[in-house]
Tab-separated table of C-alpha atoms and ligand atoms in Angstrom:
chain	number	residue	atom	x	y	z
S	377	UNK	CA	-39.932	27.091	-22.756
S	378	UNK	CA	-42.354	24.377	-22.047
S	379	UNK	CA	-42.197	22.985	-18.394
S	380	UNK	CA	-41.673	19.381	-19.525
S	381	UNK	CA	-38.147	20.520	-20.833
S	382	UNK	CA	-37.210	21.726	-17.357
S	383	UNK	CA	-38.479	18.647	-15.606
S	384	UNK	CA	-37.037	15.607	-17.376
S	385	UNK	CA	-33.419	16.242	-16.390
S	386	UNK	CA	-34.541	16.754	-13.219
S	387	UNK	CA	-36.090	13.456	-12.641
S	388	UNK	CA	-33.437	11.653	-14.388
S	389	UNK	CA	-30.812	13.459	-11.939
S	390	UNK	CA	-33.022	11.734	-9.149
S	391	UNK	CA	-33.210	8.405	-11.024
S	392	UNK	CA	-29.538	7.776	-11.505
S	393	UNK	CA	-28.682	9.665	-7.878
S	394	UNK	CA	-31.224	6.990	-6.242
S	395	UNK	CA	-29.592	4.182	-8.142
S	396	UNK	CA	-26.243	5.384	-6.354
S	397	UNK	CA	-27.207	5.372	-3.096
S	398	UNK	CA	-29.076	2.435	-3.222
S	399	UNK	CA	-25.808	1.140	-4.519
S	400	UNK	CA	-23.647	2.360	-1.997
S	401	UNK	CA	-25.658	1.710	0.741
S	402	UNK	CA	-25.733	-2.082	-0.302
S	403	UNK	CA	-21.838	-1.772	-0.441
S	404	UNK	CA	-21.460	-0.468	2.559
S	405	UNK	CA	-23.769	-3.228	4.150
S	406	UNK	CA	-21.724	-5.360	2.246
S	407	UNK	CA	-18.580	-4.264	3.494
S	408	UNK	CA	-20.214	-4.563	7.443
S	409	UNK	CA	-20.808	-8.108	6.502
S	410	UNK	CA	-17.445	-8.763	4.885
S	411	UNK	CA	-15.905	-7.156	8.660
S	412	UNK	CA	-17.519	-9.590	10.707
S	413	UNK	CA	-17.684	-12.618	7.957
S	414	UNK	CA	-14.457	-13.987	6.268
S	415	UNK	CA	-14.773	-12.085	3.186
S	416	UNK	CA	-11.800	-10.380	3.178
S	417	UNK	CA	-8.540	-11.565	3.508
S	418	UNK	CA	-4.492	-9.740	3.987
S	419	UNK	CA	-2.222	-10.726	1.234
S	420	UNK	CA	1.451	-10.596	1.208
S	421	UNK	CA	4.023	-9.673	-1.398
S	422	UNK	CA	7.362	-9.826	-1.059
S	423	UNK	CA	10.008	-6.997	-1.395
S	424	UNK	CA	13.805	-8.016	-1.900
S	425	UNK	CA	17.124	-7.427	-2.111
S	426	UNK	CA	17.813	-6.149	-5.378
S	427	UNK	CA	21.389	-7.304	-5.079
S	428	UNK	CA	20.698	-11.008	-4.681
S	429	UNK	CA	16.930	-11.208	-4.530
S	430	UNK	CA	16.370	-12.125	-0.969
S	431	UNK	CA	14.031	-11.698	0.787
S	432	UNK	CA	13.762	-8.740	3.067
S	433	UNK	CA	10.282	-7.298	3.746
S	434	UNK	CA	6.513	-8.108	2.329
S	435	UNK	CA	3.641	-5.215	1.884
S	436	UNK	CA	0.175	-6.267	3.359
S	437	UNK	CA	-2.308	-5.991	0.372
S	438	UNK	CA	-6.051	-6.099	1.383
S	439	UNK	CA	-8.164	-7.818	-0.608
S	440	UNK	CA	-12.394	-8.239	-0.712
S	441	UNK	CA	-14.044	-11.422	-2.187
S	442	UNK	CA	-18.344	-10.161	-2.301
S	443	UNK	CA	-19.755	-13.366	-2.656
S	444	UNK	CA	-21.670	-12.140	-5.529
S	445	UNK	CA	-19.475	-9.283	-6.978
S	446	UNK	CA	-16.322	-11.425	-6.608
S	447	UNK	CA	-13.137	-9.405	-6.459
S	448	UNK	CA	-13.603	-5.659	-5.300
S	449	UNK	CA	-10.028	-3.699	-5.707
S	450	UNK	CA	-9.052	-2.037	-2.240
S	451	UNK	CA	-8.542	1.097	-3.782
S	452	UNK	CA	-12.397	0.653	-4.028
S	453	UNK	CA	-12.915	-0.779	-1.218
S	454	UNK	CA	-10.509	2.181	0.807
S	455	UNK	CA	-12.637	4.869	-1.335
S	456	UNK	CA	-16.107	3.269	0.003
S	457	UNK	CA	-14.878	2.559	3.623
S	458	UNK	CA	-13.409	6.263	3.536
S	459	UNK	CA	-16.917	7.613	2.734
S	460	UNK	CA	-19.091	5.801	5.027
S	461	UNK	CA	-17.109	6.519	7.628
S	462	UNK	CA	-16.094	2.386	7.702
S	463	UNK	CA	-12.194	2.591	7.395
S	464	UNK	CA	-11.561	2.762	10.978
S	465	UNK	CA	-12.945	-0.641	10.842
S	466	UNK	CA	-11.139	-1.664	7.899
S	467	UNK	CA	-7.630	-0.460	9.206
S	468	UNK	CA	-7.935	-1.925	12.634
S	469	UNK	CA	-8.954	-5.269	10.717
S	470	UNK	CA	-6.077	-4.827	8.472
S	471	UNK	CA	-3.599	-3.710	11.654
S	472	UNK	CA	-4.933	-6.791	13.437
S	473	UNK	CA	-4.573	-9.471	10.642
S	474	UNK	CA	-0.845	-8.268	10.209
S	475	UNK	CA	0.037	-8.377	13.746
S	476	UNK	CA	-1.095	-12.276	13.422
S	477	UNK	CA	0.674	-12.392	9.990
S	478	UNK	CA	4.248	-10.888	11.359
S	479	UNK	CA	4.175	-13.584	14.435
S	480	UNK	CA	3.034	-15.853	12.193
S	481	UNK	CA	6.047	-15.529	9.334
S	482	UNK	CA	8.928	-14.752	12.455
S	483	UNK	CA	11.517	-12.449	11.380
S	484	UNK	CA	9.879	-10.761	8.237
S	485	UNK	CA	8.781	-6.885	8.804
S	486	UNK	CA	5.739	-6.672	7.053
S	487	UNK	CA	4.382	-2.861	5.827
S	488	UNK	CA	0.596	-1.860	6.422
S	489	UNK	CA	-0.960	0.953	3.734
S	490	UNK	CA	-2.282	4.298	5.953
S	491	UNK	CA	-5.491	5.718	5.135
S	492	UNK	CA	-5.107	9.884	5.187
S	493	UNK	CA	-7.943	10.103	7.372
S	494	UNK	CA	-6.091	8.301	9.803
S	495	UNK	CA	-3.940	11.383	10.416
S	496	UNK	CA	-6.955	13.142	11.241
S	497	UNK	CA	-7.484	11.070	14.768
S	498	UNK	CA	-4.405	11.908	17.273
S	499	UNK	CA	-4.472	9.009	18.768
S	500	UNK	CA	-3.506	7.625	15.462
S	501	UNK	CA	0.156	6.768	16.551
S	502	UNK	CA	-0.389	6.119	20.500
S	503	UNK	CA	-3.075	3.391	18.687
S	504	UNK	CA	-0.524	1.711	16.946
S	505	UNK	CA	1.968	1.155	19.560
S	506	UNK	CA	-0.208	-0.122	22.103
S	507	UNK	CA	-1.253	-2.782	19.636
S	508	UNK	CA	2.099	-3.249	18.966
S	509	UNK	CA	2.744	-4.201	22.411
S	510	UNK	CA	-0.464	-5.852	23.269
S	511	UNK	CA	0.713	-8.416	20.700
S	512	UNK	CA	4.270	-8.790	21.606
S	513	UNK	CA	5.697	-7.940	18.400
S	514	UNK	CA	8.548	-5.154	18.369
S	515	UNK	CA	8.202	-1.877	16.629
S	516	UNK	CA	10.998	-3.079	13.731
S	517	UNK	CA	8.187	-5.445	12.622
S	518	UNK	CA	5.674	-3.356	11.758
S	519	UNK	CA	6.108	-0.666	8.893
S	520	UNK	CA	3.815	1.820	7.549
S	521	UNK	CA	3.331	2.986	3.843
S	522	UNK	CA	2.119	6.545	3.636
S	523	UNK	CA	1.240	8.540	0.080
S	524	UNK	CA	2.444	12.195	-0.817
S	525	UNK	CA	-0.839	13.833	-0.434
S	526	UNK	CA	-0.935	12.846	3.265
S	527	UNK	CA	1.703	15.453	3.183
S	528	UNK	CA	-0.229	18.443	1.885
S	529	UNK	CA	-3.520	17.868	3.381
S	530	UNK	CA	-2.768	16.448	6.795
S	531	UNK	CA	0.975	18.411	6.924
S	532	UNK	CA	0.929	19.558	10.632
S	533	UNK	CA	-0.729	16.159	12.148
S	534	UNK	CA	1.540	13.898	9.323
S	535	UNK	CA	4.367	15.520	10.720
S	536	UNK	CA	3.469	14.616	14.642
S	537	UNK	CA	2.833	11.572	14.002
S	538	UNK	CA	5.146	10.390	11.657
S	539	UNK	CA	7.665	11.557	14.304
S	540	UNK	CA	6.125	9.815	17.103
S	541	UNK	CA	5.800	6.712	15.089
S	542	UNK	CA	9.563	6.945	13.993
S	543	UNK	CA	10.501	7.236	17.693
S	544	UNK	CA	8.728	4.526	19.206
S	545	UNK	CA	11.106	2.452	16.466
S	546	UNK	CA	8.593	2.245	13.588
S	547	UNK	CA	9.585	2.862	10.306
S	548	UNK	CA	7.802	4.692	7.287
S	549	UNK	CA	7.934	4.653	3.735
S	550	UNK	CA	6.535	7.239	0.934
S	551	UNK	CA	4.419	5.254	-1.057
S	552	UNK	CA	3.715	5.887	-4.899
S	553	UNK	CA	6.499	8.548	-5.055
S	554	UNK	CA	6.376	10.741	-7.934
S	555	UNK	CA	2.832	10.467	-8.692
S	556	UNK	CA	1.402	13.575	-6.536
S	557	UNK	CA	2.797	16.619	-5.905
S	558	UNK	CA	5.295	18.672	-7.852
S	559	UNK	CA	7.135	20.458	-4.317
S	560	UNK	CA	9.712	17.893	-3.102
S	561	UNK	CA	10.680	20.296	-0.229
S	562	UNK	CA	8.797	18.030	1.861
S	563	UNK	CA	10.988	14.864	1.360
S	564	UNK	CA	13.310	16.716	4.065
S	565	UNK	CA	10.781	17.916	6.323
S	566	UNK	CA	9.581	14.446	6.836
S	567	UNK	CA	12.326	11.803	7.688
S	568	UNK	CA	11.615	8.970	5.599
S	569	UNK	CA	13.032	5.272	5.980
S	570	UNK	CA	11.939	4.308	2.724
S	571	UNK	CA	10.901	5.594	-0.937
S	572	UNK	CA	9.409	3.782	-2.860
S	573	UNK	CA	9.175	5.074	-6.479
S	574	UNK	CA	5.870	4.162	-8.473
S	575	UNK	CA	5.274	1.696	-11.085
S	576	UNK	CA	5.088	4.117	-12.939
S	577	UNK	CA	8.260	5.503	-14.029
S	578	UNK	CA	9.228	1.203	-14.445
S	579	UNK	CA	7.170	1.103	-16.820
S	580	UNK	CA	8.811	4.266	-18.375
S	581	UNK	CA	11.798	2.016	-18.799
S	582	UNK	CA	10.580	0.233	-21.255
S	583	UNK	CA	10.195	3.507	-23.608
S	584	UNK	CA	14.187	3.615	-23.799
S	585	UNK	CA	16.831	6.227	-22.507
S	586	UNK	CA	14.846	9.109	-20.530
S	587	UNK	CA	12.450	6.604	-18.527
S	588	UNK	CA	16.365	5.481	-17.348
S	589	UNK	CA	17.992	8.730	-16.842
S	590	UNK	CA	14.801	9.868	-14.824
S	591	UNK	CA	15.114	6.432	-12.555
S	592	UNK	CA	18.772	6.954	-11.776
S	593	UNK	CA	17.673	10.314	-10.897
S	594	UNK	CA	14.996	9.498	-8.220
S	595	UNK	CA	17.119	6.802	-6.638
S	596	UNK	CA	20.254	8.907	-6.391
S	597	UNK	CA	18.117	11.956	-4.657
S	598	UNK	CA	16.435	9.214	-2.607
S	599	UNK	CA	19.909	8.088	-1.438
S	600	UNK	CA	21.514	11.791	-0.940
S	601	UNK	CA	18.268	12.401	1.814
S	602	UNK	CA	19.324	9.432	3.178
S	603	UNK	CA	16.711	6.906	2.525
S	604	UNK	CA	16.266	3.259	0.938
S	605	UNK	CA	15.023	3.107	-2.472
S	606	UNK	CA	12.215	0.496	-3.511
S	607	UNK	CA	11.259	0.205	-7.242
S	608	UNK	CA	7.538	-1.155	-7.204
S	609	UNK	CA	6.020	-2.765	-9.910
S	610	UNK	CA	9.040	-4.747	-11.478
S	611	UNK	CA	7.042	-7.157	-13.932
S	612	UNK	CA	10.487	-7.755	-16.198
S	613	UNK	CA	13.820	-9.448	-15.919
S	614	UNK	CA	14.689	-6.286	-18.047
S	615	UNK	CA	13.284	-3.834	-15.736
S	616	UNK	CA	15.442	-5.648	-12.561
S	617	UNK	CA	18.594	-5.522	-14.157
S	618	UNK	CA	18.039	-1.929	-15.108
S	619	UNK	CA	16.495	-1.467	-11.073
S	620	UNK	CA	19.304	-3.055	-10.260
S	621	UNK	CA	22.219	-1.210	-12.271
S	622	UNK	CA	20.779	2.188	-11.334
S	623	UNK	CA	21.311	1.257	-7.649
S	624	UNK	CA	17.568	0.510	-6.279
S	625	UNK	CA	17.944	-0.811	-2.751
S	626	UNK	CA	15.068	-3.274	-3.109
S	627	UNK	CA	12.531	-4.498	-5.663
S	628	UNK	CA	8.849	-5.863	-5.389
S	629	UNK	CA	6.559	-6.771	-8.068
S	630	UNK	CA	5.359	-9.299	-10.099
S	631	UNK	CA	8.972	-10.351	-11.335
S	632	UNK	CA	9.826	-11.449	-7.694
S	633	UNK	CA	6.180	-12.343	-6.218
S	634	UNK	CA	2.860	-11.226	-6.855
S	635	UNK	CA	0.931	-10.857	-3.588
S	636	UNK	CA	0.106	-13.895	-2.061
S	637	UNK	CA	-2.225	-15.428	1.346
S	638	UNK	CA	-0.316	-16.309	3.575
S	639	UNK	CA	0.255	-19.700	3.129
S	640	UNK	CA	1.578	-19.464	-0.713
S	641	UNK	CA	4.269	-16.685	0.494
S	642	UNK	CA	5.687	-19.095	3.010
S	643	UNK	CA	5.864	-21.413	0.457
S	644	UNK	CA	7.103	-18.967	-1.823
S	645	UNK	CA	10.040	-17.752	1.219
S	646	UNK	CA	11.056	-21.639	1.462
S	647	UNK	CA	11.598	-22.551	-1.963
S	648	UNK	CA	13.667	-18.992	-1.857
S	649	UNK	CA	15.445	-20.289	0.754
S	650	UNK	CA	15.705	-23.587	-1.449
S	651	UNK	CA	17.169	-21.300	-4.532
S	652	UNK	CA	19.739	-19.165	-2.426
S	653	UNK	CA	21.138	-22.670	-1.717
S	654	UNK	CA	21.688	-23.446	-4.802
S	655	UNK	CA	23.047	-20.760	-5.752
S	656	UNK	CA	25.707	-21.059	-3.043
S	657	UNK	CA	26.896	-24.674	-4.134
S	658	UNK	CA	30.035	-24.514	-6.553
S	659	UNK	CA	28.826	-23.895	-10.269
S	660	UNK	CA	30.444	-26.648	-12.749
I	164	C2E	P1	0.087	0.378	-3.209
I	164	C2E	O1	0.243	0.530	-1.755
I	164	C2E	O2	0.954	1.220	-4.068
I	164	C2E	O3	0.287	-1.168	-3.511
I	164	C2E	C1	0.938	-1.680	-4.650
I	164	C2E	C2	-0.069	-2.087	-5.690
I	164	C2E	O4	0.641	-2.516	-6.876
I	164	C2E	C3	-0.917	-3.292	-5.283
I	164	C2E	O5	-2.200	-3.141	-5.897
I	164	C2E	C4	-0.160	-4.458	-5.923
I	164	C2E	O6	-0.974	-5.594	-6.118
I	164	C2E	C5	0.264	-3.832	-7.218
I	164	C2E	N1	1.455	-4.462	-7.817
I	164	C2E	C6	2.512	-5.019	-7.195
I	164	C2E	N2	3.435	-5.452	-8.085
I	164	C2E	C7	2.955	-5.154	-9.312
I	164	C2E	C8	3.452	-5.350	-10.651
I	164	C2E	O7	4.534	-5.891	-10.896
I	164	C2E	N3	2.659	-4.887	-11.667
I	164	C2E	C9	1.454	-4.291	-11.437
I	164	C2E	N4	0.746	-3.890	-12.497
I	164	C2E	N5	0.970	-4.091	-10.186
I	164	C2E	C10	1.704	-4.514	-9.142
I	164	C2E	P2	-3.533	-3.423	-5.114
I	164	C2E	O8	-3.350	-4.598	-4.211
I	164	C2E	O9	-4.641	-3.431	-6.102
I	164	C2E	O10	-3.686	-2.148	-4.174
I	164	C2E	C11	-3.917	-0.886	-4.720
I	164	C2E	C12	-3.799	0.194	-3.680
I	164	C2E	O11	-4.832	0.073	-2.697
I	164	C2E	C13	-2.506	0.124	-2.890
I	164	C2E	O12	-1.445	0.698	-3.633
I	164	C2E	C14	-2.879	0.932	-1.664
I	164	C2E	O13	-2.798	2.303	-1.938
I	164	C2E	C15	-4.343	0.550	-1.473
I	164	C2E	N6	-4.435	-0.493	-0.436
I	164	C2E	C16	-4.268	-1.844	-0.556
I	164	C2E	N7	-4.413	-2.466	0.634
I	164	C2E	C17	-4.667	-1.479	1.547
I	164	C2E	C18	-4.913	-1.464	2.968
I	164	C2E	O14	-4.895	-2.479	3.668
I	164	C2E	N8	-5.154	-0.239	3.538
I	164	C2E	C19	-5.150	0.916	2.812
I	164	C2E	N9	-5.400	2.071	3.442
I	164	C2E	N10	-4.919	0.942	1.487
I	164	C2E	C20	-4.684	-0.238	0.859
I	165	MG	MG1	1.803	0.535	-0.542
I	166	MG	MG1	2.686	1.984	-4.156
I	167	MG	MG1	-0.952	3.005	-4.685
């Protein structure tokens, strides 16, 4: 074989890997900038009462405006930060902003996402709490959204933790359930507050009778291991009223609220307010 067929790959490996780097390394000074700048910015969307539609919790969504990429998605932004070793950063930015957000909004808890590589540091839960109290703001505030694979890489320091944080009053939910692992042993080991079942298997309702029967059957195991169910991703009046019928505890997605700065939900909670109202008057 000639040597110029072994070389060319070679130097276009090193071409494109360059053009990576260079790309994440402007990312991640990107992401340094966006830390200390106002770049990035907590949204809010609401999670109700699938009963009656009130409201009863929101989920924290992080959100990244580059001035010259515009929108990044946090699951991008999470992946980066998680790489260059800048989610510490990002999660004490994103614990801080919703400590200001819950004593902002008064009575509504409000539910953080966890990085996995948070259960990784032990101080993880001890952290929380003391900014829980440097802040004022009681433990039933603040709630924390955790995703199966936590479970099955982190298991031993999930479990600490998890208990610690459930102790001290705070309470967790399994995020995205249904979308990772295949062992639901698990679901006893760890005591959950809250499941919340991936958009997913909503969408599934749309494709007729076993997208149902396999929703009724994730709420009603949710229930039997005592938790509170929480369809995400309701974009439909259909999918609530099936949500509903098959006994969800709670609903949140685009039907009820898309996420929201803070500002829009508050207007968004008073003209709720306005609606329950209305709804109470005597119907001619
Ligand atoms: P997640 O925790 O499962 O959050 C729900 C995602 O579903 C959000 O996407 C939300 O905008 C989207 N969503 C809500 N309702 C609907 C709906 O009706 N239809 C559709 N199609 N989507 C809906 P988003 O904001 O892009 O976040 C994606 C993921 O990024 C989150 O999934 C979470 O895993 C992660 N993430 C977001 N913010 C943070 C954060 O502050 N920290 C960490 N560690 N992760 C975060
Ligand atoms: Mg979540
Ligand atoms: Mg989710
Ligand atoms: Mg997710």
């Amino acid at each position: 074989r000639a040597k110029k067929d072994k070389r060319e790959p070679i130097q276009i490996f090193h071409a494109e890997m360059d053009e990576g780097l260079n790309f994440r390394r402007t990312m991640r000074q990107g992401l340094e900038e966006a830390l200390s700048g106002n770049q990035l910015d907590l949204h809010l969307q609401p999670v109700v009462d699938a009963r009656n539609g009130t409201l009863t919790s929101a989920e924290a969504l992080l959100r990244w405006t580059h001035p010259l990429l515009g929108p990044i998605s946090p699951a991008k932004l999470i992946a980066l930060a998680e790489e260059s070793g800048q989610i510490v950063a990002v999660d004490d930015w994103v614990l801080e902003r919703a400590l200001q957000h819950i004593k902002q909004l008064g009575d509504v808890p409000v539910a953080i996402n966890i990085s996995p590589v948070q259960f990784r540091r032990r101080d993880f839960a001890r952290k929380i709490v003391d900014r829980l109290e440097a802040h004022g703001v009681s433990p039933g505030q603040l709630r924390l959204e955790i995703t199966e694979g936590v479970l099955v890489t982190h298991t031993r320091a999930a479990g600490r933790a998890i208990a610690e944080l459930r102790e001290a009053g705070i309470k967790i939910a399994l995020d995205d359930f249904g979308t990772g692992y295949s062992s639901l042993s698990y679901l006893k080991d760890f005591g959950f507050d809250f499941l919340k079942i991936d958009r997913g298997f909503i969408r599934a309702l749309d494709d007729g009778r076993q997208g149902a029967e396999l929703l009724r059957a994730i709420v009603d195991l949710g229930h039997s291991l005592s938790m509170r169910v929480i369809a995400e991703g309701v974009e439909t009046a259909e999918q609530a009223g099936a949500v509903q019928l098959f006994g969800c505890d709670y609903i949140q997605g685009y039907f009820t609220g898309r996420p929201m700065p803070i500002d829009q939900f508050q207007d968004w909670q008073a003209n709720a307010a306005v609606r329950e109202l209305h709804s109470l008057a005597p119907h001619k």
